[in-house]
Amino acid sequence: MFLSEEGLLTEYAAPAKAAPRAPVLDLPLPKDFVLGAATAAYQIEGGAFQDGKGPSIWDEFSHLEPSRTSNENGDVACDHYNRVAEDVELMKSYGLQAYRFSICWSRLIPLGGRNDPINEKGIAFYNNLIDRLLAQNIQPVATLYHWDLPLELQKRYGGMLNTPQFQADFVNYARLCFSRFGDRVKQWITFNEPYIISTYGFHSGILAPGHSTSMGNDSRTEPFRAGHSIILSHAAAVKAYASEFQLHQTGSISIVLNGDYYEPYDILSEADRAAAQRRMEFYIGWFGDPVYLGTDYPACMRKRLGSRLPEFTAADLSLLSETAPINSFYGMNHYTSQYARARTGDPEEDDMTGNVEELPYDIDGVEIGPLSGVSWLRVTDVQFRKLLNWIWVRYQRPIYITENGCPCPGENDMTVKEAVNDDFRIRYFGLYLDAISRAIYEDGVKVQGYYAWSLMDNFEWSAGYGIRFGITHVDFKTLIRTPKRSAFYLRDTMKQRKSKAAHAPSMNVPA
């Protein structure tokens, strides 16, 4: 998860009208629907200097002066590195069936490169985690890259801006993970949120490595160069997994894409309707079309971006076409939705949106949903259902919700006793699970799992520790974990929803 540029820089004026508040209905979910929770290595592990771990770009970025991470860093974070046993016990008490975590590349290969030494103590840490999860019947879901590139690779050749070098090093790292953990990990994710990596790491610069035009970089082209590297490195890793490991390890592999749903600001405006579709293609189709369809970038991106967008070679397109069918699920991170209004003037030189303005309210001043504890996230479960349909129609892959959640209003200023009574979050979860039920049973969308963000309060990137998304409260001074009511709501509602489906034989789940 991330704090968006809008969240850092903009507070929108209150709309004239509030959207109606729908009730939570605890609608049915299939008996094989998977409940999980998600985290990321830099956000929870800590252990920044333990057992031979090398520095990542986030270790450097979070220590810059002046601070770009709210004067905080992930050196200790939640100290998960030293508290794995306790945290797995928490997961068990929450009834989790899956745990999505990320592997820290520089913990396994401190310098990151294909010819650099392996750190066996790092391997041992993840082996211990995986084995503890399996002992509690919790399936490990491993993400290879959740934003923490080994710092040496950024310095050595520019990281993602050097596609051949980055691709070779990433595939080497992926092979190491497949070979050491793939006998037990059955769901692999290559990259988390390439849109965020590219846009906020290489355009606005609010995330590591912090590139932007104002910092002397080229925000016109660097985001698309980084995105190009991610797509081709993903495809090469998928090919390596399929050809060398998948037959005997019997796992699945894909990527995680985040995305908002965009409603037209003025439903009667043809320009706004086109802008909403174009914004989703710039956001999701940018990566989804090459990865899942094996094709070039969306035509609207080619038309509007011209030479800013890299070209795929014939060999690249062959690789994408070959690997597209191997991506057997769609990993979907989703938090909120917005209105899209077509801009009437020429786009800015480094425009990333397709010349679209994003707003939290429509032409009548009606907000798209209630505001959470952060300015960029509103409760938009109706649009979530629409997005599930948009993705299903476009890519035809079973969907796992690999991140979804919210902070409660004012949560970071609450006492522990107040924070654990997180009714706003419970309602958010309930509405989004209802939307999944409707998408499955009424729309025919195949949704197979829901991984809440996040297992625990953690280091929220540029926002530091100032935003709490966890279903577990963490006291960042004592590191004491305290379950929130939402953790047990998820456990109990999942049982109830599955029971309802089991007792309603007329309900059909998409094949």
Tab-separated table of C-alpha atoms in Angstrom, residues 73-485:
chain	number	residue	atom	x	y	z
A	73	ASN	CA	12.239	4.606	8.698
A	74	GLY	CA	11.853	0.837	8.590
A	75	ASP	CA	15.012	-0.105	10.486
A	76	VAL	CA	12.891	-1.826	13.151
A	77	ALA	CA	9.341	-1.432	11.799
A	78	CYS	CA	7.253	-4.168	13.508
A	79	ASP	CA	10.345	-6.285	14.221
A	80	HIS	CA	8.702	-9.201	12.428
A	81	TYR	CA	12.170	-10.554	11.658
A	82	ASN	CA	12.546	-11.417	15.348
A	83	ARG	CA	8.874	-12.119	16.120
A	84	VAL	CA	7.824	-14.597	13.454
A	85	ALA	CA	6.546	-17.194	15.916
A	86	GLU	CA	4.294	-14.658	17.659
A	87	ASP	CA	2.963	-13.294	14.381
A	88	VAL	CA	2.119	-16.706	12.949
A	89	GLU	CA	0.192	-17.477	16.144
A	90	LEU	CA	-1.797	-14.283	15.562
A	91	MET	CA	-2.607	-15.415	12.031
A	92	LYS	CA	-3.810	-18.744	13.348
A	93	SER	CA	-6.116	-17.045	15.870
A	94	TYR	CA	-7.593	-14.975	13.041
A	95	GLY	CA	-8.516	-18.078	11.058
A	96	LEU	CA	-6.346	-17.084	8.101
A	97	GLN	CA	-5.989	-19.628	5.334
A	98	ALA	CA	-3.276	-17.723	3.464
A	99	TYR	CA	-0.574	-15.197	4.255
A	100	ARG	CA	0.807	-12.993	1.525
A	101	PHE	CA	4.307	-11.741	2.386
A	102	SER	CA	7.179	-10.400	0.337
A	103	ILE	CA	10.742	-11.646	0.191
A	104	CYS	CA	13.479	-9.064	0.683
A	105	TRP	CA	15.825	-9.486	-2.298
A	106	SER	CA	18.795	-7.943	-0.460
A	107	ARG	CA	18.278	-10.293	2.493
A	108	LEU	CA	18.918	-13.237	0.153
A	109	ILE	CA	21.498	-11.625	-2.159
A	110	PRO	CA	22.902	-8.629	-0.260
A	111	LEU	CA	24.398	-7.014	-3.388
A	112	GLY	CA	21.543	-8.265	-5.575
A	113	GLY	CA	23.401	-9.351	-8.720
A	114	ARG	CA	23.524	-12.677	-10.525
A	115	ASN	CA	27.217	-13.077	-9.736
A	116	ASP	CA	26.988	-11.884	-6.135
A	117	PRO	CA	27.071	-14.130	-3.023
A	118	ILE	CA	23.956	-15.655	-1.452
A	119	ASN	CA	23.176	-15.015	2.225
A	120	GLU	CA	22.128	-18.359	3.711
A	121	LYS	CA	20.886	-16.727	6.904
A	122	GLY	CA	18.350	-14.844	4.811
A	123	ILE	CA	17.256	-18.091	3.179
A	124	ALA	CA	16.865	-19.621	6.650
A	125	PHE	CA	14.588	-16.781	7.810
A	126	TYR	CA	12.069	-17.375	5.025
A	127	ASN	CA	12.303	-21.163	5.368
A	128	ASN	CA	11.383	-20.766	9.026
A	129	LEU	CA	8.455	-18.493	8.189
A	130	ILE	CA	7.132	-20.819	5.489
A	131	ASP	CA	7.437	-23.904	7.673
A	132	ARG	CA	5.648	-22.216	10.580
A	133	LEU	CA	2.821	-21.142	8.294
A	134	LEU	CA	2.349	-24.628	6.904
A	135	ALA	CA	2.389	-26.115	10.408
A	136	GLN	CA	-0.716	-23.994	11.091
A	137	ASN	CA	-2.355	-24.862	7.741
A	138	ILE	CA	-1.765	-21.344	6.430
A	139	GLN	CA	-0.715	-21.259	2.796
A	140	PRO	CA	2.320	-19.046	2.061
A	141	VAL	CA	1.828	-16.607	-0.828
A	142	ALA	CA	5.183	-15.111	-1.765
A	143	THR	CA	5.806	-11.815	-3.556
A	144	LEU	CA	9.264	-11.555	-5.079
A	145	TYR	CA	9.404	-7.769	-5.396
A	146	HIS	CA	7.554	-5.331	-3.162
A	147	TRP	CA	9.521	-2.149	-3.951
A	148	ASP	CA	12.825	-2.907	-2.144
A	149	LEU	CA	15.467	-3.224	-4.883
A	150	PRO	CA	18.973	-3.995	-3.581
A	151	LEU	CA	20.689	-0.614	-3.347
A	152	GLU	CA	23.812	-1.853	-5.081
A	153	LEU	CA	21.863	-2.581	-8.287
A	154	GLN	CA	20.468	0.957	-8.315
A	155	LYS	CA	23.974	2.332	-7.989
A	156	ARG	CA	25.641	-0.232	-10.266
A	157	TYR	CA	23.569	0.308	-13.400
A	158	GLY	CA	20.477	2.396	-12.581
A	159	GLY	CA	18.208	-0.451	-11.524
A	160	MET	CA	15.007	-0.625	-13.560
A	161	LEU	CA	16.221	1.984	-16.006
A	162	ASN	CA	18.589	-0.625	-17.456
A	163	THR	CA	16.228	-3.295	-18.764
A	164	PRO	CA	18.707	-6.039	-19.830
A	165	GLN	CA	20.736	-5.890	-16.609
A	166	PHE	CA	17.702	-5.659	-14.330
A	167	GLN	CA	15.927	-8.488	-16.141
A	168	ALA	CA	18.928	-10.800	-15.843
A	169	ASP	CA	19.397	-10.079	-12.139
A	170	PHE	CA	15.695	-10.377	-11.337
A	171	VAL	CA	15.372	-13.739	-13.074
A	172	ASN	CA	18.434	-15.014	-11.230
A	173	TYR	CA	16.877	-13.916	-7.918
A	174	ALA	CA	13.531	-15.464	-8.880
A	175	ARG	CA	15.190	-18.776	-9.708
A	176	LEU	CA	16.867	-18.753	-6.296
A	177	CYS	CA	13.484	-18.294	-4.604
A	178	PHE	CA	11.795	-20.950	-6.719
A	179	SER	CA	14.567	-23.445	-6.003
A	180	ARG	CA	14.715	-22.834	-2.237
A	181	PHE	CA	11.046	-22.249	-1.404
A	182	GLY	CA	8.996	-23.529	-4.342
A	183	ASP	CA	8.499	-27.006	-2.905
A	184	ARG	CA	6.201	-25.363	-0.322
A	185	VAL	CA	5.089	-22.040	-1.863
A	186	LYS	CA	2.247	-22.717	-4.294
A	187	GLN	CA	1.267	-19.153	-5.194
A	188	TRP	CA	3.926	-16.786	-6.530
A	189	ILE	CA	3.672	-13.092	-7.317
A	190	THR	CA	6.495	-11.467	-9.260
A	191	PHE	CA	5.932	-7.719	-8.756
A	192	ASN	CA	3.634	-5.730	-6.502
A	193	GLU	CA	1.932	-2.709	-8.081
A	194	PRO	CA	4.170	-1.827	-11.029
A	195	TYR	CA	2.055	1.281	-11.626
A	196	ILE	CA	3.045	2.648	-8.223
A	197	ILE	CA	6.700	1.659	-8.654
A	198	SER	CA	6.850	3.468	-11.981
A	199	THR	CA	4.702	6.507	-11.250
A	200	TYR	CA	5.691	7.336	-7.683
A	201	GLY	CA	9.268	6.117	-7.895
A	202	PHE	CA	10.126	7.715	-11.257
A	203	HIS	CA	7.608	10.530	-11.821
A	204	SER	CA	6.604	12.316	-8.604
A	205	GLY	CA	9.569	10.870	-6.702
A	206	ILE	CA	7.679	10.411	-3.430
A	207	LEU	CA	8.718	6.747	-3.263
A	208	ALA	CA	12.158	5.160	-3.665
A	209	PRO	CA	14.339	5.666	-5.620
A	210	GLY	CA	12.860	9.173	-5.584
A	211	HIS	CA	13.307	10.196	-9.220
A	212	SER	CA	11.515	13.243	-10.619
A	213	THR	CA	12.227	16.072	-12.993
A	214	SER	CA	12.687	18.382	-10.006
A	215	MET	CA	15.466	16.052	-8.795
A	216	GLY	CA	17.266	16.209	-12.146
A	217	ASN	CA	15.646	13.157	-13.754
A	218	ASP	CA	13.296	12.837	-16.726
A	219	SER	CA	9.705	12.331	-15.574
A	220	ARG	CA	8.543	12.238	-19.196
A	221	THR	CA	10.191	8.909	-19.977
A	222	GLU	CA	11.602	7.239	-16.843
A	223	PRO	CA	8.265	5.890	-15.547
A	224	PHE	CA	7.643	4.087	-18.832
A	225	ARG	CA	11.200	2.772	-19.025
A	226	ALA	CA	10.851	1.353	-15.503
A	227	GLY	CA	7.458	-0.128	-16.341
A	228	HIS	CA	8.879	-1.703	-19.506
A	229	SER	CA	11.609	-3.387	-17.430
A	230	ILE	CA	9.050	-4.726	-14.969
A	231	ILE	CA	6.882	-6.237	-17.705
A	232	LEU	CA	9.761	-7.974	-19.470
A	233	SER	CA	11.368	-9.125	-16.208
A	234	HIS	CA	8.042	-10.531	-15.066
A	235	ALA	CA	7.624	-12.425	-18.326
A	236	ALA	CA	11.160	-13.818	-18.186
A	237	ALA	CA	10.655	-14.999	-14.578
A	238	VAL	CA	7.327	-16.612	-15.512
A	239	LYS	CA	9.027	-18.433	-18.379
A	240	ALA	CA	11.784	-19.656	-16.053
A	241	TYR	CA	9.241	-20.897	-13.514
A	242	ALA	CA	7.142	-22.668	-16.132
A	243	SER	CA	10.074	-24.325	-17.889
A	244	GLU	CA	12.191	-25.282	-14.874
A	245	PHE	CA	10.001	-25.591	-11.767
A	246	GLN	CA	6.254	-25.618	-12.288
A	247	LEU	CA	5.869	-29.223	-13.461
A	248	HIS	CA	7.174	-30.748	-10.230
A	249	GLN	CA	6.321	-27.895	-7.835
A	250	THR	CA	2.721	-27.536	-9.158
A	251	GLY	CA	2.383	-23.881	-8.176
A	252	SER	CA	0.875	-20.868	-9.890
A	253	ILE	CA	2.448	-17.542	-10.781
A	254	SER	CA	1.251	-14.081	-11.749
A	255	ILE	CA	1.659	-10.375	-10.984
A	256	VAL	CA	-0.275	-7.958	-8.730
A	257	LEU	CA	-1.761	-4.854	-10.339
A	258	ASN	CA	-3.452	-2.115	-8.386
A	259	GLY	CA	-6.158	0.101	-9.778
A	260	ASP	CA	-9.076	2.394	-9.045
A	261	TYR	CA	-12.373	2.312	-10.877
A	262	TYR	CA	-13.230	5.573	-12.632
A	263	GLU	CA	-16.777	6.842	-13.005
A	264	PRO	CA	-17.469	9.678	-15.472
A	265	TYR	CA	-17.639	13.030	-13.691
A	266	ASP	CA	-20.617	13.861	-15.909
A	267	ILE	CA	-22.381	10.698	-17.047
A	268	LEU	CA	-23.998	12.654	-19.887
A	269	SER	CA	-20.633	13.816	-21.235
A	270	GLU	CA	-19.147	11.642	-23.958
A	271	ALA	CA	-15.736	13.175	-23.191
A	272	ASP	CA	-15.944	12.201	-19.510
A	273	ARG	CA	-17.115	8.672	-20.352
A	274	ALA	CA	-14.142	8.278	-22.675
A	275	ALA	CA	-11.843	9.788	-20.039
A	276	ALA	CA	-12.946	7.220	-17.435
A	277	GLN	CA	-12.154	4.311	-19.758
A	278	ARG	CA	-8.882	5.882	-20.878
A	279	ARG	CA	-7.780	6.459	-17.286
A	280	MET	CA	-8.238	2.776	-16.448
A	281	GLU	CA	-6.287	1.762	-19.532
A	282	PHE	CA	-3.451	4.121	-18.561
A	283	TYR	CA	-3.599	2.728	-15.007
A	284	ILE	CA	-4.359	-0.990	-15.370
A	285	GLY	CA	-4.083	-1.746	-19.088
A	286	TRP	CA	-0.539	-0.335	-19.142
A	287	PHE	CA	0.625	-3.540	-17.449
A	288	GLY	CA	-2.387	-5.813	-17.770
A	289	ASP	CA	-2.524	-5.876	-21.574
A	290	PRO	CA	1.092	-7.006	-22.150
A	291	VAL	CA	1.052	-9.442	-19.197
A	292	TYR	CA	-2.368	-11.077	-19.589
A	293	LEU	CA	-3.111	-10.551	-23.270
A	294	GLY	CA	0.467	-10.823	-24.564
A	295	THR	CA	-0.020	-7.688	-26.642
A	296	ASP	CA	1.377	-4.189	-27.008
A	297	TYR	CA	0.408	-1.357	-24.685
A	298	PRO	CA	-3.178	-0.056	-25.007
A	299	ALA	CA	-3.761	1.867	-28.210
A	300	CYS	CA	-4.759	5.034	-26.332
A	301	MET	CA	-1.354	5.055	-24.625
A	302	ARG	CA	0.478	4.636	-27.931
A	303	LYS	CA	-1.571	7.446	-29.459
A	304	ARG	CA	-1.102	9.939	-26.638
A	305	LEU	CA	2.418	9.151	-25.427
A	306	GLY	CA	4.214	8.643	-28.730
A	307	SER	CA	7.962	8.301	-28.311
A	308	ARG	CA	7.689	8.507	-24.498
A	309	LEU	CA	6.489	4.884	-24.537
A	310	PRO	CA	9.142	2.216	-25.257
A	311	GLU	CA	8.700	-0.229	-28.125
A	312	PHE	CA	8.510	-3.981	-27.687
A	313	THR	CA	10.806	-5.855	-30.072
A	314	ALA	CA	9.581	-8.878	-31.988
A	315	ALA	CA	11.393	-11.070	-29.447
A	316	ASP	CA	9.713	-9.194	-26.581
A	317	LEU	CA	6.253	-9.708	-28.067
A	318	SER	CA	7.026	-13.379	-28.610
A	319	LEU	CA	7.988	-13.717	-24.938
A	320	LEU	CA	4.823	-11.917	-23.818
A	321	SER	CA	2.643	-14.064	-26.068
A	322	GLU	CA	4.302	-17.238	-24.779
A	323	THR	CA	3.996	-16.355	-21.100
A	324	ALA	CA	0.566	-14.663	-21.039
A	325	PRO	CA	-1.364	-17.955	-20.636
A	326	ILE	CA	0.902	-19.039	-17.757
A	327	ASN	CA	-0.342	-16.132	-15.608
A	328	SER	CA	-3.126	-18.237	-14.128
A	329	PHE	CA	-4.718	-15.658	-11.821
A	330	TYR	CA	-5.191	-11.900	-11.620
A	331	GLY	CA	-3.717	-10.368	-8.473
A	332	MET	CA	-5.776	-7.280	-7.662
A	333	ASN	CA	-4.907	-4.582	-5.130
A	334	HIS	CA	-7.782	-2.147	-4.721
A	335	TYR	CA	-8.686	0.493	-2.155
A	336	THR	CA	-10.893	3.203	-3.638
A	337	SER	CA	-12.405	4.771	-6.764
A	338	GLN	CA	-12.782	8.223	-8.272
A	339	TYR	CA	-14.560	10.349	-10.825
A	340	ALA	CA	-12.808	11.124	-14.098
A	341	ARG	CA	-13.207	14.443	-15.890
A	342	ALA	CA	-11.683	15.057	-19.310
A	343	ARG	CA	-9.257	17.968	-19.348
A	344	THR	CA	-9.992	20.451	-22.108
A	345	GLY	CA	-6.496	21.866	-22.587
A	346	ASP	CA	-3.351	20.221	-23.836
A	347	PRO	CA	-1.821	17.636	-21.472
A	348	GLU	CA	1.193	18.508	-19.400
A	349	GLU	CA	4.504	17.459	-20.898
A	350	ASP	CA	4.912	14.622	-18.383
A	351	ASP	CA	1.209	13.672	-18.104
A	352	MET	CA	0.630	10.119	-16.842
A	353	THR	CA	-3.185	10.052	-16.810
A	354	GLY	CA	-4.275	10.384	-20.412
A	355	ASN	CA	-5.136	14.041	-19.698
A	356	VAL	CA	-7.749	13.141	-17.095
A	357	GLU	CA	-8.612	15.007	-13.899
A	358	GLU	CA	-9.435	12.817	-10.895
A	359	LEU	CA	-12.060	13.961	-8.383
A	360	PRO	CA	-13.854	12.485	-5.336
A	361	TYR	CA	-17.239	13.979	-6.322
A	362	ASP	CA	-19.336	14.225	-9.477
A	363	ILE	CA	-20.865	17.128	-11.407
A	364	ASP	CA	-23.695	17.356	-8.851
A	365	GLY	CA	-21.264	17.556	-5.945
A	366	VAL	CA	-22.084	14.057	-4.670
A	367	GLU	CA	-19.066	12.356	-3.086
A	368	ILE	CA	-18.205	8.926	-4.398
A	369	GLY	CA	-18.152	7.487	-0.874
A	370	PRO	CA	-17.443	8.187	2.813
A	371	LEU	CA	-13.939	9.374	3.637
A	372	SER	CA	-11.629	7.025	5.566
A	373	GLY	CA	-8.692	8.023	7.747
A	374	VAL	CA	-6.668	9.274	4.769
A	375	SER	CA	-7.679	11.874	2.191
A	376	TRP	CA	-7.268	9.717	-0.913
A	377	LEU	CA	-9.322	6.701	0.247
A	378	ARG	CA	-13.115	6.638	0.236
A	379	VAL	CA	-15.458	3.694	0.693
A	380	THR	CA	-16.472	2.786	-2.878
A	381	ASP	CA	-17.739	-0.791	-2.785
A	382	VAL	CA	-20.198	-0.208	-5.655
A	383	GLN	CA	-17.326	0.787	-7.937
A	384	PHE	CA	-15.254	-2.139	-6.642
A	385	ARG	CA	-17.871	-4.510	-8.060
A	386	LYS	CA	-17.727	-2.652	-11.372
A	387	LEU	CA	-13.944	-2.979	-11.421
A	388	LEU	CA	-14.141	-6.721	-10.788
A	389	ASN	CA	-16.368	-6.986	-13.847
A	390	TRP	CA	-14.080	-4.753	-15.942
A	391	ILE	CA	-11.051	-6.899	-15.148
A	392	TRP	CA	-12.908	-10.189	-15.633
A	393	VAL	CA	-14.239	-9.179	-19.040
A	394	ARG	CA	-10.883	-7.840	-20.219
A	395	TYR	CA	-8.515	-10.521	-18.896
A	396	GLN	CA	-10.600	-13.628	-18.128
A	397	ARG	CA	-8.512	-14.776	-15.148
A	398	PRO	CA	-9.703	-15.894	-11.713
A	399	ILE	CA	-9.176	-12.934	-9.385
A	400	TYR	CA	-7.501	-12.854	-5.989
A	401	ILE	CA	-7.959	-9.642	-4.039
A	402	THR	CA	-4.361	-9.440	-2.882
A	403	GLU	CA	-4.798	-6.175	-0.926
A	404	ASN	CA	-7.858	-4.308	0.331
A	405	GLY	CA	-8.429	-2.288	3.475
A	406	CYS	CA	-8.523	1.167	5.023
A	407	PRO	CA	-7.533	3.245	8.053
A	408	CYS	CA	-10.302	4.462	10.333
A	409	PRO	CA	-10.825	8.235	10.640
A	410	GLY	CA	-8.582	9.556	13.392
A	411	GLU	CA	-7.163	6.147	14.170
A	412	ASN	CA	-3.565	7.191	14.657
A	413	ASP	CA	-4.612	9.573	17.425
A	414	MET	CA	-6.627	6.950	19.310
A	415	THR	CA	-5.701	5.020	22.417
A	416	VAL	CA	-5.236	1.278	21.970
A	417	LYS	CA	-8.649	0.678	23.548
A	418	GLU	CA	-10.250	3.028	21.039
A	419	ALA	CA	-8.297	1.759	18.035
A	420	VAL	CA	-9.202	-1.906	18.489
A	421	ASN	CA	-12.903	-1.026	18.192
A	422	ASP	CA	-12.496	-0.346	14.490
A	423	ASP	CA	-16.103	-0.241	13.351
A	424	PHE	CA	-15.322	1.861	10.274
A	425	ARG	CA	-12.894	-0.812	9.024
A	426	ILE	CA	-15.357	-3.616	9.800
A	427	ARG	CA	-18.009	-1.874	7.753
A	428	TYR	CA	-15.535	-1.335	4.898
A	429	PHE	CA	-14.585	-5.024	4.877
A	430	GLY	CA	-18.235	-6.061	5.038
A	431	LEU	CA	-19.285	-3.904	2.102
A	432	TYR	CA	-16.381	-5.031	-0.059
A	433	LEU	CA	-17.046	-8.708	0.707
A	434	ASP	CA	-20.706	-8.144	-0.191
A	435	ALA	CA	-19.545	-6.637	-3.496
A	436	ILE	CA	-17.450	-9.741	-4.154
A	437	SER	CA	-20.464	-11.950	-3.456
A	438	ARG	CA	-22.596	-9.991	-5.908
A	439	ALA	CA	-19.841	-10.113	-8.531
A	440	ILE	CA	-19.586	-13.893	-8.160
A	441	TYR	CA	-23.240	-14.902	-7.978
A	442	GLU	CA	-24.959	-12.168	-9.979
A	443	ASP	CA	-22.298	-11.203	-12.531
A	444	GLY	CA	-20.442	-14.477	-13.057
A	445	VAL	CA	-17.025	-13.127	-12.070
A	446	LYS	CA	-14.615	-15.717	-10.681
A	447	VAL	CA	-13.109	-14.372	-7.456
A	448	GLN	CA	-11.165	-16.918	-5.415
A	449	GLY	CA	-9.665	-15.134	-2.428
A	450	TYR	CA	-9.422	-12.003	-0.305
A	451	TYR	CA	-6.193	-10.941	1.427
A	452	ALA	CA	-6.831	-8.036	3.792
A	453	TRP	CA	-4.350	-5.186	4.007
A	454	SER	CA	-2.813	-5.431	6.411
A	455	LEU	CA	-2.035	-8.077	8.989
A	456	MET	CA	-0.705	-5.340	11.270
A	457	ASP	CA	-0.120	-1.621	11.468
A	458	ASN	CA	3.218	-0.917	9.819
A	459	PHE	CA	5.575	1.519	8.089
A	460	GLU	CA	3.380	3.090	5.408
A	461	TRP	CA	6.145	4.292	3.109
A	462	SER	CA	6.214	8.093	2.738
A	463	ALA	CA	3.628	8.444	5.509
A	464	GLY	CA	5.880	6.684	8.013
A	465	TYR	CA	3.896	5.291	10.937
A	466	GLY	CA	1.157	7.907	10.701
A	467	ILE	CA	-1.463	5.752	8.960
A	468	ARG	CA	-2.800	2.491	10.397
A	469	PHE	CA	-4.191	-0.123	8.009
A	470	GLY	CA	-3.733	-3.143	10.265
A	471	ILE	CA	-6.213	-5.625	11.660
A	472	THR	CA	-3.665	-5.812	14.494
A	473	HIS	CA	-2.712	-2.707	16.472
A	474	VAL	CA	1.037	-2.251	16.901
A	475	ASP	CA	2.509	0.000	19.565
A	476	PHE	CA	5.609	1.207	17.747
A	477	LYS	CA	7.429	1.957	21.010
A	478	THR	CA	6.880	-1.390	22.744
A	479	LEU	CA	6.026	-3.420	19.578
A	480	ILE	CA	3.141	-5.026	21.488
A	481	ARG	CA	0.519	-6.481	19.132
A	482	THR	CA	-3.174	-6.143	20.037
A	483	PRO	CA	-5.859	-7.696	17.816
A	484	LYS	CA	-8.534	-5.346	16.517
A	485	ARG	CA	-12.173	-6.372	16.269
